Coordinates of N, CA, C and O in Angstrom, one line a residue:
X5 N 14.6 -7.2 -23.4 CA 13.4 -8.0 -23.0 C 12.6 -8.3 -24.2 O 12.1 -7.4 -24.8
X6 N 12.5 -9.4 -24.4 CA 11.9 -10.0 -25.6 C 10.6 -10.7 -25.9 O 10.1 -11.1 -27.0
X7 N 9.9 -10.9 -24.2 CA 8.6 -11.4 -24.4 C 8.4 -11.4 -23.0 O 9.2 -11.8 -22.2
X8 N 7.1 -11.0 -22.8 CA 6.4 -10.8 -21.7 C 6.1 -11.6 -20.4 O 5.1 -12.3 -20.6
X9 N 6.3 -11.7 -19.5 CA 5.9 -12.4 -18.9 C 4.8 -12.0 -18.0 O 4.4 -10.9 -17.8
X10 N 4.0 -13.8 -17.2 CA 2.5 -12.8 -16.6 C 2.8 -12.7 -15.4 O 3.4 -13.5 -14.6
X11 N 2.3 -11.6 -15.0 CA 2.5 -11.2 -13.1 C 2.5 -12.2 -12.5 O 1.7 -13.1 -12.7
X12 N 3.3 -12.3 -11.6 CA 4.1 -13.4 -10.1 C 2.6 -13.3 -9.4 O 2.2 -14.3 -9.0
X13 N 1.8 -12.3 -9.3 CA 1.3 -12.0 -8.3 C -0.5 -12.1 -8.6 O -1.3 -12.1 -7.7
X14 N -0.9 -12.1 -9.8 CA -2.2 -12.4 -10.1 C -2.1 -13.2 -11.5 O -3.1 -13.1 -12.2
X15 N -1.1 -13.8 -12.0 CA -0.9 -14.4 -13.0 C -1.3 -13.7 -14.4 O -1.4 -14.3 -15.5
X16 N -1.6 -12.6 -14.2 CA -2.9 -11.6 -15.4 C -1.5 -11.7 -16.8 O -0.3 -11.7 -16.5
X17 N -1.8 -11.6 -17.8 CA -0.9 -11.9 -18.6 C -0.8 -10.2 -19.5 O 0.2 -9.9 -20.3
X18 N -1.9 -9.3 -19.2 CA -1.6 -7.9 -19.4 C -0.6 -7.0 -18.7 O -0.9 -5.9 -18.2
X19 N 0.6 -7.6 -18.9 CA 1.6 -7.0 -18.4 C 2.4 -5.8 -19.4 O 2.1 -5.8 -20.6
X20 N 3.5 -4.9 -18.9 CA 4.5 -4.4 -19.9 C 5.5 -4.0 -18.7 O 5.6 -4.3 -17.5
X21 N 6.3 -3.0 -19.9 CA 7.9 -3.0 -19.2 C 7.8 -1.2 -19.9 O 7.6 -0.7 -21.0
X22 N 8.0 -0.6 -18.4 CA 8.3 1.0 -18.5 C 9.4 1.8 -19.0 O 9.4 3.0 -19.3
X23 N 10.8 0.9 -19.0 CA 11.8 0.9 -19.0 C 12.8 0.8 -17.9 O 14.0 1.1 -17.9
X24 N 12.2 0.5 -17.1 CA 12.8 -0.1 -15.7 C 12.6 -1.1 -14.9 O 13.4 -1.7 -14.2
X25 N 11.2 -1.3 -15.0 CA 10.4 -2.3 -14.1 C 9.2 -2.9 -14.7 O 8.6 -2.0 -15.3
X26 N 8.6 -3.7 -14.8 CA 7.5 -4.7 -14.8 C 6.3 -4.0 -14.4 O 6.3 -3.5 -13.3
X27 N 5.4 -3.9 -15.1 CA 4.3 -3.5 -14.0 C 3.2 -4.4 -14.6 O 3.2 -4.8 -15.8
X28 N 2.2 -4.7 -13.6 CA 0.9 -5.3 -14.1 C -0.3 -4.5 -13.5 O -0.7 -4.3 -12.4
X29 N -0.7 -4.0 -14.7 CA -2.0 -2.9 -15.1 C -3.7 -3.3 -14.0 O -4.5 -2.5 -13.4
X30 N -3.6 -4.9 -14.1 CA -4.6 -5.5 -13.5 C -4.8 -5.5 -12.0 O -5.8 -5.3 -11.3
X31 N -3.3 -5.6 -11.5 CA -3.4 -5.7 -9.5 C -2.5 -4.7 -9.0 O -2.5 -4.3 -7.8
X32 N -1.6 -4.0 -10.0 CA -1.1 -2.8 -9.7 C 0.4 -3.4 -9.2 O 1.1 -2.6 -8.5
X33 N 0.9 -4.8 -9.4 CA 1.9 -5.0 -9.1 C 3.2 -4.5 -9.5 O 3.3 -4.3 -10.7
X34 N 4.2 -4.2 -8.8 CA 6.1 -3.8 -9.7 C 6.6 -4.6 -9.5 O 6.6 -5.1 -8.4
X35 N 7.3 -5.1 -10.5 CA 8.7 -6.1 -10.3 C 9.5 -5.9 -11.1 O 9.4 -5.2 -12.1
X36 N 10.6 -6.6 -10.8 CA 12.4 -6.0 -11.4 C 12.5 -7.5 -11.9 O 12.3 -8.5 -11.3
X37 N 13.0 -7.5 -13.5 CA 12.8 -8.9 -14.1 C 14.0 -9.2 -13.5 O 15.0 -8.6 -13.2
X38 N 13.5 -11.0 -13.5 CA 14.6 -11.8 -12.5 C 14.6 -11.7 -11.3 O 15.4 -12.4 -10.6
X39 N 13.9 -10.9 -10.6 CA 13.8 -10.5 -9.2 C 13.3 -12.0 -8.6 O 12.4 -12.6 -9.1
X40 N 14.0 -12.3 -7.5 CA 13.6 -13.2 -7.0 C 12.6 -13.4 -5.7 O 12.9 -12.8 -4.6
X41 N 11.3 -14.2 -5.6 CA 10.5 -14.0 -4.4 C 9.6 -13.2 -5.3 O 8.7 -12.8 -4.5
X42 N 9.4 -12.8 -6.7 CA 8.8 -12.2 -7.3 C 7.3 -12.2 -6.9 O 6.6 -11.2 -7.1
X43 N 6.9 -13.2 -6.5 CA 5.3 -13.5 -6.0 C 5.3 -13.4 -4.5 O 4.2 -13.8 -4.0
X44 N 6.3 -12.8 -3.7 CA 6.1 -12.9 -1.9 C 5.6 -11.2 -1.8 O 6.2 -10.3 -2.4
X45 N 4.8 -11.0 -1.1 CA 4.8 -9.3 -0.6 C 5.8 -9.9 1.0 O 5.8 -11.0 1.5
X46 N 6.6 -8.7 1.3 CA 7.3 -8.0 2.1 C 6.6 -7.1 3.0 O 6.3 -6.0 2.7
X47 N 6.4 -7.6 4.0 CA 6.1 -6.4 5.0 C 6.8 -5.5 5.7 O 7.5 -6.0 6.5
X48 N 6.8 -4.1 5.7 CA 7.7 -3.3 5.8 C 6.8 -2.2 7.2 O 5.7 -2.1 6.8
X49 N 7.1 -1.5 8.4 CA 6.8 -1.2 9.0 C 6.9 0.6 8.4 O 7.3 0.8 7.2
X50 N 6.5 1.4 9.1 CA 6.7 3.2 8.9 C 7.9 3.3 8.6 O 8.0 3.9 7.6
X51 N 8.9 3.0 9.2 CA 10.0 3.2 8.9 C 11.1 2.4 8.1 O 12.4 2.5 8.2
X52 N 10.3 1.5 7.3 CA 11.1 0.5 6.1 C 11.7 -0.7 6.8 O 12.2 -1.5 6.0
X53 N 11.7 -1.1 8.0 CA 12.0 -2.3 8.4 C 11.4 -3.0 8.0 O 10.3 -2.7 7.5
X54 N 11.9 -4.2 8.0 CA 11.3 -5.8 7.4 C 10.5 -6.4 8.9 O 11.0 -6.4 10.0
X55 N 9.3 -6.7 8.5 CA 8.2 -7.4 9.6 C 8.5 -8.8 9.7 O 9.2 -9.3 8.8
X56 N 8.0 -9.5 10.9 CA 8.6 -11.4 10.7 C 7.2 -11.8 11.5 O 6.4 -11.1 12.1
X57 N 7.2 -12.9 11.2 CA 6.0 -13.5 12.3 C 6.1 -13.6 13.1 O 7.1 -14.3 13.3
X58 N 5.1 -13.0 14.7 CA 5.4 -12.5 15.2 C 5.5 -11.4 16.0 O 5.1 -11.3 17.2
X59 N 5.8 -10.6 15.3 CA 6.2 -9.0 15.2 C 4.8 -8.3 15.5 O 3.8 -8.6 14.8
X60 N 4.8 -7.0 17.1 CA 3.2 -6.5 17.1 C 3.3 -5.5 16.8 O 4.4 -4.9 17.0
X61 N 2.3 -4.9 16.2 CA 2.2 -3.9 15.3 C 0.8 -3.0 16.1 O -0.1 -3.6 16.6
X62 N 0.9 -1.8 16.1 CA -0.2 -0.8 16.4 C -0.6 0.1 15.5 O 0.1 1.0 15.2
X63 N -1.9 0.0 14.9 CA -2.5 0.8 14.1 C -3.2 1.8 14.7 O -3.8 1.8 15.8
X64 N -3.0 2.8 13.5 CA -3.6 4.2 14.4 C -4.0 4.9 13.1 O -3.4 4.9 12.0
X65 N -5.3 5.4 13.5 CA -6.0 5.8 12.1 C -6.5 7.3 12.9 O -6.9 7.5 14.1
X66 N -6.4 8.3 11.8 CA -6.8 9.4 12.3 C -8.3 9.6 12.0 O -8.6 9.4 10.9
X67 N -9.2 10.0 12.9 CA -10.2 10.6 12.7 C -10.6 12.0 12.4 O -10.1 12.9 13.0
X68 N -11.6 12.3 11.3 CA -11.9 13.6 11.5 C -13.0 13.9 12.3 O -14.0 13.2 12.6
X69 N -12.5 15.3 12.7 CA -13.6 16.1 13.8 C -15.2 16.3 13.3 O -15.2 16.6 12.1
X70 N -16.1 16.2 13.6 CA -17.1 16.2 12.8 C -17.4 18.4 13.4 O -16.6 19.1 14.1
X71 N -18.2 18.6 13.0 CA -18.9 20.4 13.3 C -19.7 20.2 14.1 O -19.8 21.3 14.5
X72 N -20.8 19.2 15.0 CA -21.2 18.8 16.0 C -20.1 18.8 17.3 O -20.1 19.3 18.4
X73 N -19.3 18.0 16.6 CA -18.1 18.1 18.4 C -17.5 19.7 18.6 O -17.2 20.2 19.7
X74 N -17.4 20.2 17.7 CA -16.8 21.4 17.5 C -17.9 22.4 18.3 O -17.5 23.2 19.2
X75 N -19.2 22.2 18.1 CA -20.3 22.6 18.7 C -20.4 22.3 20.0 O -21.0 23.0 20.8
X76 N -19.8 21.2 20.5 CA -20.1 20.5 22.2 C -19.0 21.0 22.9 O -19.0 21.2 24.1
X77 N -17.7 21.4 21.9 CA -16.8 22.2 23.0 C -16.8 23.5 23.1 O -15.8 24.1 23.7
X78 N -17.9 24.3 22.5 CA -18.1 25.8 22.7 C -19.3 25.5 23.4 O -19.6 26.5 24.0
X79 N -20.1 24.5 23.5 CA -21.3 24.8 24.8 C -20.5 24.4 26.2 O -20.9 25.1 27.1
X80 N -19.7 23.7 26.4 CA -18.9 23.3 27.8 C -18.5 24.7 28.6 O -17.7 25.5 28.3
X81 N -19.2 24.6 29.4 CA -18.3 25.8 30.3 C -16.8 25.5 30.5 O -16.3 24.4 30.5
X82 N -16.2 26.6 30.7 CA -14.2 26.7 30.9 C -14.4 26.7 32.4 O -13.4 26.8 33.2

């Protein structure tokens, strides 16, 4: 690899090569030179499936317990 090319993905021209892969420092992009679709993101589900339009998805975000709730289930009578 002989001259740099600028990220598919934010055009940033501060790119380099790790010895495997492309990376750009600026949007945190990877790419494989020659890779084709180099500018598309891929949506991939938990388990690495490919997403399509379409496709319903359920997000689930964990909450933490705060030391107040912790407090309301030791005043609760059993």
């Amino acid at each position: 690899m002989n001259e740099m090319m600028n990220c598919p993905k934010c055009e940033g021209g501060n790119t380099y090569f790790d010895g495997t892969i492309n990376i750009c420092p600026d949007c945190s992009h990877e790419w494989l030179e020659g890779e084709e679709g180099a500018g598309e993101e891929v949506a991939k589900d938990s388990n690495g499936a490919l997403l399509a339009d379409g496709d319903s998805v359920t997000v689930i975000k964990d909450l933490k317990v705060k030391k107040v709730l912790l407090w309301l289930l030791n005043e609760v009578p059993r």
